[in-house]
Amino acid sequence: TSKCAAFLRYVKRESAVQAIENLNHSVVMDGATRPLIVKFADTKAQRQARQLRNSRRDQLLAAMRAGPAYPGFQIPQVPAPLGVPPQYPMPGFNGGYPPPMSGTPPPPHHHPP
């Protein structure tokens, strides 16, 4: 999947906005699998921030592929979000609910008036 870019300069901003509104995500070029993205060009600061994010992401992925930093290291399990039961067994965990009652329930308490 190669990415290509084209830059256009409009005399009037309104013309550029109209082109973006009409073409963004509405045209699929021949041989492409995704629709065309039409937008204003990124600023230099936006490009630098994206390059920094991509560089950090690539470093993290490379470190993860390299394996553990020392023998015996295990990647910790990330707990499931609240309200979502875990996908692996946990001793003593019953989905956050108290264990079911067994036998007969205790008699109701009566308090004098």
Short mmCIF file of N, CA, C and O in Angstrom, two decimals:
data_model
loop_
_atom_site.label_atom_id
_atom_site.label_comp_id
_atom_site.label_asym_id
_atom_site.label_seq_id
_atom_site.Cartn_x
_atom_site.Cartn_y
_atom_site.Cartn_z
N THR A 1 0.84 -1.17 0.00
CA THR A 1 0.00 0.00 0.00
C THR A 1 0.89 1.23 0.00
O THR A 1 1.43 1.62 1.01
N SER A 2 1.07 1.81 -1.15
CA SER A 2 1.89 3.02 -1.22
C SER A 2 1.01 4.24 -1.03
O SER A 2 -0.18 4.23 -1.35
N LYS A 3 1.61 5.26 -0.51
CA LYS A 3 0.89 6.52 -0.32
C LYS A 3 1.47 7.54 -1.28
O LYS A 3 2.68 7.66 -1.42
N CYS A 4 0.60 8.26 -1.92
CA CYS A 4 1.00 9.34 -2.81
C CYS A 4 0.37 10.62 -2.29
O CYS A 4 -0.63 10.59 -1.59
N ALA A 5 0.96 11.74 -2.66
CA ALA A 5 0.43 13.02 -2.20
C ALA A 5 0.44 14.01 -3.35
O ALA A 5 1.27 13.93 -4.25
N ALA A 6 -0.49 14.91 -3.29
CA ALA A 6 -0.53 16.03 -4.23
C ALA A 6 -0.90 17.27 -3.43
O ALA A 6 -1.67 17.20 -2.47
N PHE A 7 -0.31 18.38 -3.80
CA PHE A 7 -0.60 19.63 -3.11
C PHE A 7 -1.16 20.62 -4.11
O PHE A 7 -0.60 20.81 -5.19
N LEU A 8 -2.27 21.22 -3.77
CA LEU A 8 -2.92 22.22 -4.62
C LEU A 8 -3.00 23.53 -3.86
O LEU A 8 -3.20 23.53 -2.65
N ARG A 9 -2.87 24.62 -4.58
CA ARG A 9 -2.99 25.94 -3.95
C ARG A 9 -4.15 26.67 -4.63
O ARG A 9 -4.19 26.78 -5.84
N TYR A 10 -5.10 27.10 -3.82
CA TYR A 10 -6.27 27.83 -4.32
C TYR A 10 -6.09 29.31 -4.03
O TYR A 10 -5.50 29.69 -3.03
N VAL A 11 -6.62 30.13 -4.90
CA VAL A 11 -6.57 31.58 -4.71
C VAL A 11 -7.49 31.96 -3.56
O VAL A 11 -7.14 32.78 -2.71
N LYS A 12 -8.68 31.36 -3.53
CA LYS A 12 -9.65 31.67 -2.48
C LYS A 12 -9.80 30.49 -1.53
O LYS A 12 -9.93 29.34 -1.96
N ARG A 13 -9.81 30.78 -0.25
CA ARG A 13 -9.97 29.74 0.77
C ARG A 13 -11.30 29.00 0.59
O ARG A 13 -11.37 27.79 0.79
N GLU A 14 -12.35 29.73 0.22
CA GLU A 14 -13.66 29.10 0.05
C GLU A 14 -13.62 27.99 -1.00
O GLU A 14 -14.28 26.97 -0.86
N SER A 15 -12.83 28.18 -2.04
CA SER A 15 -12.70 27.16 -3.09
C SER A 15 -12.01 25.92 -2.54
O SER A 15 -12.38 24.79 -2.86
N ALA A 16 -11.01 26.11 -1.70
CA ALA A 16 -10.30 24.98 -1.09
C ALA A 16 -11.23 24.22 -0.16
O ALA A 16 -11.26 22.98 -0.19
N VAL A 17 -12.00 24.93 0.65
CA VAL A 17 -12.94 24.29 1.57
C VAL A 17 -13.98 23.50 0.78
O VAL A 17 -14.32 22.36 1.13
N GLN A 18 -14.47 24.05 -0.31
CA GLN A 18 -15.47 23.36 -1.13
C GLN A 18 -14.88 22.08 -1.74
O GLN A 18 -15.53 21.04 -1.77
N ALA A 19 -13.64 22.13 -2.20
CA ALA A 19 -12.98 20.95 -2.76
C ALA A 19 -12.83 19.87 -1.69
O ALA A 19 -13.08 18.68 -1.95
N ILE A 20 -12.44 20.27 -0.49
CA ILE A 20 -12.30 19.31 0.61
C ILE A 20 -13.64 18.66 0.91
O ILE A 20 -13.74 17.44 1.03
N GLU A 21 -14.68 19.47 1.04
CA GLU A 21 -16.01 18.94 1.37
C GLU A 21 -16.54 17.99 0.30
O GLU A 21 -17.19 17.00 0.60
N ASN A 22 -16.26 18.27 -0.98
CA ASN A 22 -16.77 17.45 -2.08
C ASN A 22 -15.97 16.18 -2.32
O ASN A 22 -16.53 15.18 -2.78
N LEU A 23 -14.68 16.20 -2.04
CA LEU A 23 -13.82 15.07 -2.42
C LEU A 23 -13.37 14.20 -1.27
O LEU A 23 -13.08 13.01 -1.48
N ASN A 24 -13.26 14.74 -0.07
CA ASN A 24 -12.70 13.97 1.05
C ASN A 24 -13.55 12.72 1.32
O ASN A 24 -14.75 12.81 1.56
N HIS A 25 -12.93 11.57 1.29
CA HIS A 25 -13.55 10.26 1.55
C HIS A 25 -14.70 9.93 0.61
O HIS A 25 -15.52 9.07 0.93
N SER A 26 -14.79 10.59 -0.55
CA SER A 26 -15.91 10.29 -1.46
C SER A 26 -15.43 9.69 -2.78
O SER A 26 -16.26 9.27 -3.57
N VAL A 27 -14.13 9.64 -3.00
CA VAL A 27 -13.59 9.12 -4.26
C VAL A 27 -12.58 8.01 -3.94
O VAL A 27 -11.72 8.18 -3.09
N VAL A 28 -12.71 6.89 -4.65
CA VAL A 28 -11.71 5.82 -4.55
C VAL A 28 -10.99 5.76 -5.90
O VAL A 28 -11.62 5.52 -6.93
N MET A 29 -9.71 5.99 -5.87
CA MET A 29 -8.93 6.01 -7.10
C MET A 29 -8.76 4.59 -7.63
O MET A 29 -8.80 3.62 -6.87
N ASP A 30 -8.55 4.46 -8.96
CA ASP A 30 -8.31 3.15 -9.56
C ASP A 30 -7.12 2.47 -8.90
O ASP A 30 -6.07 3.08 -8.72
N GLY A 31 -7.31 1.22 -8.47
CA GLY A 31 -6.25 0.45 -7.83
C GLY A 31 -6.12 0.70 -6.35
O GLY A 31 -5.33 0.05 -5.68
N ALA A 32 -6.89 1.65 -5.80
CA ALA A 32 -6.81 1.95 -4.37
C ALA A 32 -7.84 1.12 -3.61
O ALA A 32 -8.83 0.66 -4.17
N THR A 33 -7.57 0.89 -2.33
CA THR A 33 -8.51 0.15 -1.48
C THR A 33 -9.24 1.07 -0.53
O THR A 33 -10.23 0.66 0.07
N ARG A 34 -8.75 2.28 -0.37
CA ARG A 34 -9.39 3.23 0.55
C ARG A 34 -9.72 4.52 -0.18
O ARG A 34 -9.08 4.85 -1.18
N PRO A 35 -10.68 5.27 0.34
CA PRO A 35 -11.04 6.52 -0.33
C PRO A 35 -9.95 7.58 -0.18
O PRO A 35 -9.12 7.53 0.72
N LEU A 36 -10.01 8.53 -1.06
CA LEU A 36 -9.08 9.64 -1.10
C LEU A 36 -9.26 10.52 0.14
O LEU A 36 -10.38 10.79 0.57
N ILE A 37 -8.15 10.96 0.71
CA ILE A 37 -8.19 11.89 1.84
C ILE A 37 -7.79 13.26 1.30
O ILE A 37 -6.71 13.43 0.74
N VAL A 38 -8.68 14.21 1.44
CA VAL A 38 -8.43 15.58 0.98
C VAL A 38 -8.54 16.48 2.19
O VAL A 38 -9.56 16.51 2.87
N LYS A 39 -7.46 17.22 2.48
CA LYS A 39 -7.42 18.06 3.67
C LYS A 39 -6.41 19.17 3.48
O LYS A 39 -5.64 19.17 2.53
N PHE A 40 -6.42 20.11 4.41
CA PHE A 40 -5.39 21.13 4.42
C PHE A 40 -4.07 20.48 4.81
O PHE A 40 -4.03 19.51 5.58
N ALA A 41 -2.98 21.00 4.26
CA ALA A 41 -1.66 20.46 4.57
C ALA A 41 -1.34 20.66 6.05
O ALA A 41 -1.78 21.63 6.67
N ASP A 42 -0.59 19.71 6.62
CA ASP A 42 -0.15 19.83 8.01
C ASP A 42 0.87 20.94 8.14
O ASP A 42 1.67 21.19 7.22
N THR A 43 0.89 21.57 9.30
CA THR A 43 1.92 22.56 9.58
C THR A 43 3.22 21.84 9.89
O THR A 43 3.25 20.63 10.14
N LYS A 44 4.31 22.59 9.92
CA LYS A 44 5.61 21.99 10.24
C LYS A 44 5.58 21.37 11.64
O LYS A 44 6.09 20.27 11.84
N ALA A 45 4.95 22.03 12.60
CA ALA A 45 4.86 21.50 13.97
C ALA A 45 4.06 20.20 14.00
O ALA A 45 4.42 19.25 14.71
N GLN A 46 2.97 20.11 13.21
CA GLN A 46 2.18 18.89 13.16
C GLN A 46 2.99 17.74 12.56
O GLN A 46 2.92 16.60 13.03
N ARG A 47 3.76 18.02 11.50
CA ARG A 47 4.60 16.98 10.89
C ARG A 47 5.65 16.49 11.87
O ARG A 47 5.90 15.29 11.99
N GLN A 48 6.29 17.42 12.59
CA GLN A 48 7.32 17.03 13.55
C GLN A 48 6.73 16.20 14.68
O GLN A 48 7.33 15.21 15.10
N ALA A 49 5.56 16.56 15.17
CA ALA A 49 4.92 15.80 16.25
C ALA A 49 4.57 14.39 15.77
O ALA A 49 4.76 13.41 16.49
N ARG A 50 4.05 14.26 14.53
CA ARG A 50 3.72 12.94 13.99
C ARG A 50 4.98 12.10 13.82
O ARG A 50 5.00 10.91 14.14
N GLN A 51 6.07 12.70 13.34
CA GLN A 51 7.32 11.96 13.18
C GLN A 51 7.85 11.48 14.52
O GLN A 51 8.33 10.35 14.64
N LEU A 52 7.73 12.30 15.56
CA LEU A 52 8.17 11.90 16.89
C LEU A 52 7.32 10.75 17.42
O LEU A 52 7.86 9.78 17.96
N ARG A 53 6.00 10.84 17.27
CA ARG A 53 5.11 9.74 17.70
C ARG A 53 5.45 8.45 16.97
O ARG A 53 5.54 7.38 17.59
N ASN A 54 5.65 8.53 15.67
CA ASN A 54 5.96 7.33 14.89
C ASN A 54 7.30 6.74 15.30
O ASN A 54 7.45 5.52 15.39
N SER A 55 8.27 7.59 15.57
CA SER A 55 9.58 7.12 16.00
C SER A 55 9.49 6.40 17.35
O SER A 55 10.06 5.32 17.52
N ARG A 56 8.77 6.99 18.30
CA ARG A 56 8.60 6.35 19.61
C ARG A 56 7.86 5.03 19.49
O ARG A 56 8.20 4.05 20.13
N ARG A 57 6.81 5.01 18.65
CA ARG A 57 6.05 3.77 18.44
C ARG A 57 6.94 2.69 17.83
O ARG A 57 6.95 1.54 18.28
N ASP A 58 7.76 3.05 16.85
CA ASP A 58 8.65 2.08 16.22
C ASP A 58 9.68 1.55 17.21
O ASP A 58 10.00 0.36 17.21
N GLN A 59 10.20 2.42 18.07
CA GLN A 59 11.16 1.98 19.09
C GLN A 59 10.51 1.01 20.07
O GLN A 59 11.09 -0.01 20.43
N LEU A 60 9.28 1.30 20.49
CA LEU A 60 8.57 0.43 21.42
C LEU A 60 8.29 -0.93 20.78
O LEU A 60 8.51 -1.97 21.39
N LEU A 61 7.83 -0.93 19.53
CA LEU A 61 7.56 -2.19 18.85
C LEU A 61 8.83 -3.01 18.66
O LEU A 61 8.82 -4.23 18.81
N ALA A 62 9.93 -2.35 18.34
CA ALA A 62 11.20 -3.06 18.18
C ALA A 62 11.64 -3.67 19.50
O ALA A 62 12.12 -4.81 19.55
N ALA A 63 11.46 -2.95 20.59
CA ALA A 63 11.83 -3.47 21.91
C ALA A 63 10.96 -4.65 22.29
O ALA A 63 11.43 -5.64 22.87
N MET A 64 9.67 -4.59 21.94
CA MET A 64 8.76 -5.69 22.26
C MET A 64 9.11 -6.94 21.44
O MET A 64 9.04 -8.06 21.94
N ARG A 65 9.51 -6.74 20.18
CA ARG A 65 9.89 -7.88 19.34
C ARG A 65 11.20 -8.50 19.82
O ARG A 65 11.44 -9.68 19.60
N ALA A 66 12.06 -7.70 20.44
CA ALA A 66 13.36 -8.19 20.89
C ALA A 66 13.22 -9.18 22.04
O ALA A 66 14.13 -9.96 22.31
N GLY A 67 12.10 -9.16 22.73
CA GLY A 67 11.89 -10.10 23.82
C GLY A 67 12.20 -9.49 25.16
O GLY A 67 12.47 -8.30 25.28
N PRO A 68 12.19 -10.34 26.21
CA PRO A 68 12.40 -9.84 27.56
C PRO A 68 13.79 -9.23 27.73
O PRO A 68 14.74 -9.63 27.09
N ALA A 69 13.85 -8.24 28.62
CA ALA A 69 15.12 -7.56 28.88
C ALA A 69 16.06 -8.44 29.70
O ALA A 69 17.27 -8.28 29.64
N TYR A 70 15.51 -9.39 30.46
CA TYR A 70 16.35 -10.30 31.24
C TYR A 70 15.61 -11.62 31.38
O TYR A 70 14.39 -11.68 31.30
N PRO A 71 16.34 -12.72 31.60
CA PRO A 71 15.69 -14.03 31.70
C PRO A 71 14.67 -14.07 32.83
O PRO A 71 14.87 -13.48 33.89
N GLY A 72 13.57 -14.73 32.62
CA GLY A 72 12.55 -14.86 33.64
C GLY A 72 11.53 -13.75 33.63
O GLY A 72 10.54 -13.81 34.34
N PHE A 73 11.76 -12.72 32.82
CA PHE A 73 10.81 -11.60 32.77
C PHE A 73 9.54 -12.05 32.07
O PHE A 73 9.58 -12.72 31.05
N GLN A 74 8.40 -11.69 32.64
CA GLN A 74 7.13 -11.97 32.01
C GLN A 74 6.36 -10.67 31.85
O GLN A 74 6.32 -9.85 32.77
N ILE A 75 5.76 -10.49 30.70
CA ILE A 75 4.96 -9.29 30.47
C ILE A 75 3.73 -9.38 31.35
O ILE A 75 3.02 -10.38 31.32
N PRO A 76 3.46 -8.36 32.16
CA PRO A 76 2.31 -8.42 33.07
C PRO A 76 0.99 -8.42 32.29
O PRO A 76 0.89 -7.84 31.22
N GLN A 77 -0.01 -9.08 32.87
CA GLN A 77 -1.34 -9.09 32.28
C GLN A 77 -2.03 -7.76 32.58
O GLN A 77 -1.94 -7.25 33.68
N VAL A 78 -2.68 -7.21 31.60
CA VAL A 78 -3.42 -5.96 31.78
C VAL A 78 -4.84 -6.33 32.19
O VAL A 78 -5.48 -7.13 31.52
N PRO A 79 -5.34 -5.79 33.30
CA PRO A 79 -6.69 -6.14 33.72
C PRO A 79 -7.73 -5.62 32.72
O PRO A 79 -7.51 -4.63 32.04
N ALA A 80 -8.84 -6.31 32.68
CA ALA A 80 -9.94 -5.91 31.79
C ALA A 80 -10.55 -4.61 32.33
O ALA A 80 -10.48 -4.32 33.52
N PRO A 81 -11.16 -3.81 31.45
CA PRO A 81 -11.83 -2.59 31.92
C PRO A 81 -12.95 -2.94 32.90
O PRO A 81 -13.48 -4.04 32.88
N LEU A 82 -13.30 -1.98 33.75
CA LEU A 82 -14.34 -2.22 34.74
C LEU A 82 -15.63 -2.65 34.06
O LEU A 82 -16.02 -2.09 33.05
N GLY A 83 -16.26 -3.64 34.63
CA GLY A 83 -17.53 -4.12 34.10
C GLY A 83 -17.37 -5.19 33.03
O GLY A 83 -18.34 -5.77 32.61
N VAL A 84 -16.14 -5.43 32.57
CA VAL A 84 -15.91 -6.46 31.57
C VAL A 84 -15.23 -7.63 32.25
O VAL A 84 -14.16 -7.47 32.82
N PRO A 85 -15.83 -8.82 32.26
CA PRO A 85 -15.20 -9.94 32.93
C PRO A 85 -13.89 -10.30 32.23
O PRO A 85 -13.76 -10.15 31.02
N PRO A 86 -12.89 -10.75 32.98
CA PRO A 86 -11.61 -11.10 32.38
C PRO A 86 -11.77 -12.30 31.45
O PRO A 86 -12.68 -13.11 31.60
N GLN A 87 -10.85 -12.41 30.52
CA GLN A 87 -10.88 -13.51 29.56
C GLN A 87 -10.01 -14.67 30.00
O GLN A 87 -9.79 -15.60 29.25
N TYR A 88 -9.49 -14.62 31.20
CA TYR A 88 -8.67 -15.70 31.73
C TYR A 88 -9.12 -15.95 33.16
O TYR A 88 -9.63 -15.07 33.83
N PRO A 89 -8.96 -17.18 33.64
CA PRO A 89 -9.45 -17.49 34.99
C PRO A 89 -8.63 -16.78 36.07
O PRO A 89 -7.42 -16.68 35.97
N MET A 90 -9.33 -16.30 37.07
CA MET A 90 -8.68 -15.69 38.23
C MET A 90 -9.27 -16.35 39.47
O MET A 90 -10.49 -16.32 39.67
N PRO A 91 -8.42 -16.96 40.31
CA PRO A 91 -8.96 -17.59 41.52
C PRO A 91 -9.70 -16.58 42.39
O PRO A 91 -9.25 -15.47 42.58
N GLY A 92 -10.88 -16.98 42.86
CA GLY A 92 -11.65 -16.14 43.77
C GLY A 92 -12.43 -15.03 43.09
O GLY A 92 -13.08 -14.24 43.75
N PHE A 93 -12.36 -14.94 41.77
CA PHE A 93 -13.09 -13.88 41.08
C PHE A 93 -14.40 -14.45 40.55
O PHE A 93 -14.43 -15.45 39.87
N ASN A 94 -15.50 -13.77 40.86
CA ASN A 94 -16.81 -14.24 40.41
C ASN A 94 -17.50 -13.13 39.63
O ASN A 94 -18.65 -12.83 39.84
N GLY A 95 -16.73 -12.46 38.76
CA GLY A 95 -17.33 -11.41 37.94
C GLY A 95 -17.74 -10.18 38.74
O GLY A 95 -18.53 -9.39 38.27
N GLY A 96 -17.24 -10.02 39.96
CA GLY A 96 -17.58 -8.87 40.76
C GLY A 96 -18.86 -9.04 41.56
O GLY A 96 -19.30 -8.11 42.22
N TYR A 97 -19.48 -10.20 41.50
CA TYR A 97 -20.72 -10.45 42.22
C TYR A 97 -20.43 -11.34 43.43
O TYR A 97 -19.52 -12.16 43.40
N PRO A 98 -21.21 -11.21 44.50
CA PRO A 98 -20.99 -12.09 45.66
C PRO A 98 -21.35 -13.53 45.28
O PRO A 98 -22.12 -13.76 44.34
N PRO A 99 -20.77 -14.49 45.97
CA PRO A 99 -21.07 -15.89 45.65
C PRO A 99 -22.55 -16.18 45.89
O PRO A 99 -23.20 -15.54 46.71
N PRO A 100 -23.11 -17.13 45.13
CA PRO A 100 -24.52 -17.46 45.33
C PRO A 100 -24.75 -18.03 46.72
O PRO A 100 -23.89 -18.68 47.30
N MET A 101 -25.95 -17.77 47.26
CA MET A 101 -26.29 -18.26 48.60
C MET A 101 -26.64 -19.74 48.51
O MET A 101 -27.22 -20.20 47.55
N SER A 102 -26.24 -20.47 49.52
CA SER A 102 -26.60 -21.88 49.56
C SER A 102 -27.51 -22.12 50.77
O SER A 102 -27.45 -21.40 51.76
N GLY A 103 -28.36 -23.10 50.68
CA GLY A 103 -29.26 -23.41 51.79
C GLY A 103 -30.42 -22.44 51.84
O GLY A 103 -30.79 -21.83 50.85
N THR A 104 -30.98 -22.28 53.01
CA THR A 104 -32.13 -21.39 53.17
C THR A 104 -31.67 -20.03 53.66
O THR A 104 -30.70 -19.93 54.41
N PRO A 105 -32.33 -18.99 53.25
CA PRO A 105 -31.92 -17.65 53.69
C PRO A 105 -32.22 -17.47 55.16
O PRO A 105 -33.10 -18.12 55.73
N PRO A 106 -31.46 -16.60 55.83
CA PRO A 106 -31.72 -16.35 57.26
C PRO A 106 -33.07 -15.67 57.44
O PRO A 106 -33.56 -15.00 56.52
N PRO A 107 -33.69 -15.83 58.62
CA PRO A 107 -34.98 -15.18 58.86
C PRO A 107 -34.83 -13.67 58.89
O PRO A 107 -33.76 -13.15 59.24
N PRO A 108 -35.86 -12.92 58.51
CA PRO A 108 -35.76 -11.45 58.53
C PRO A 108 -35.61 -10.93 59.96
O PRO A 108 -36.08 -11.54 60.90
N HIS A 109 -34.90 -9.83 60.07
CA HIS A 109 -34.70 -9.21 61.39
C HIS A 109 -35.91 -8.32 61.69
O HIS A 109 -36.36 -7.57 60.84
N HIS A 110 -36.40 -8.41 62.93
CA HIS A 110 -37.48 -7.54 63.35
C HIS A 110 -36.95 -6.57 64.39
O HIS A 110 -36.32 -6.98 65.37
N HIS A 111 -37.17 -5.30 64.14
CA HIS A 111 -36.73 -4.28 65.08
C HIS A 111 -37.94 -3.70 65.79
O HIS A 111 -38.93 -3.35 65.15
N PRO A 112 -37.87 -3.60 67.10
CA PRO A 112 -39.01 -3.02 67.83
C PRO A 112 -39.21 -1.56 67.45
O PRO A 112 -38.25 -0.86 67.16
N PRO A 113 -40.48 -1.08 67.47
CA PRO A 113 -40.75 0.33 67.12
C PRO A 113 -40.17 1.31 68.08
O PRO A 113 -39.77 1.17 69.12
#
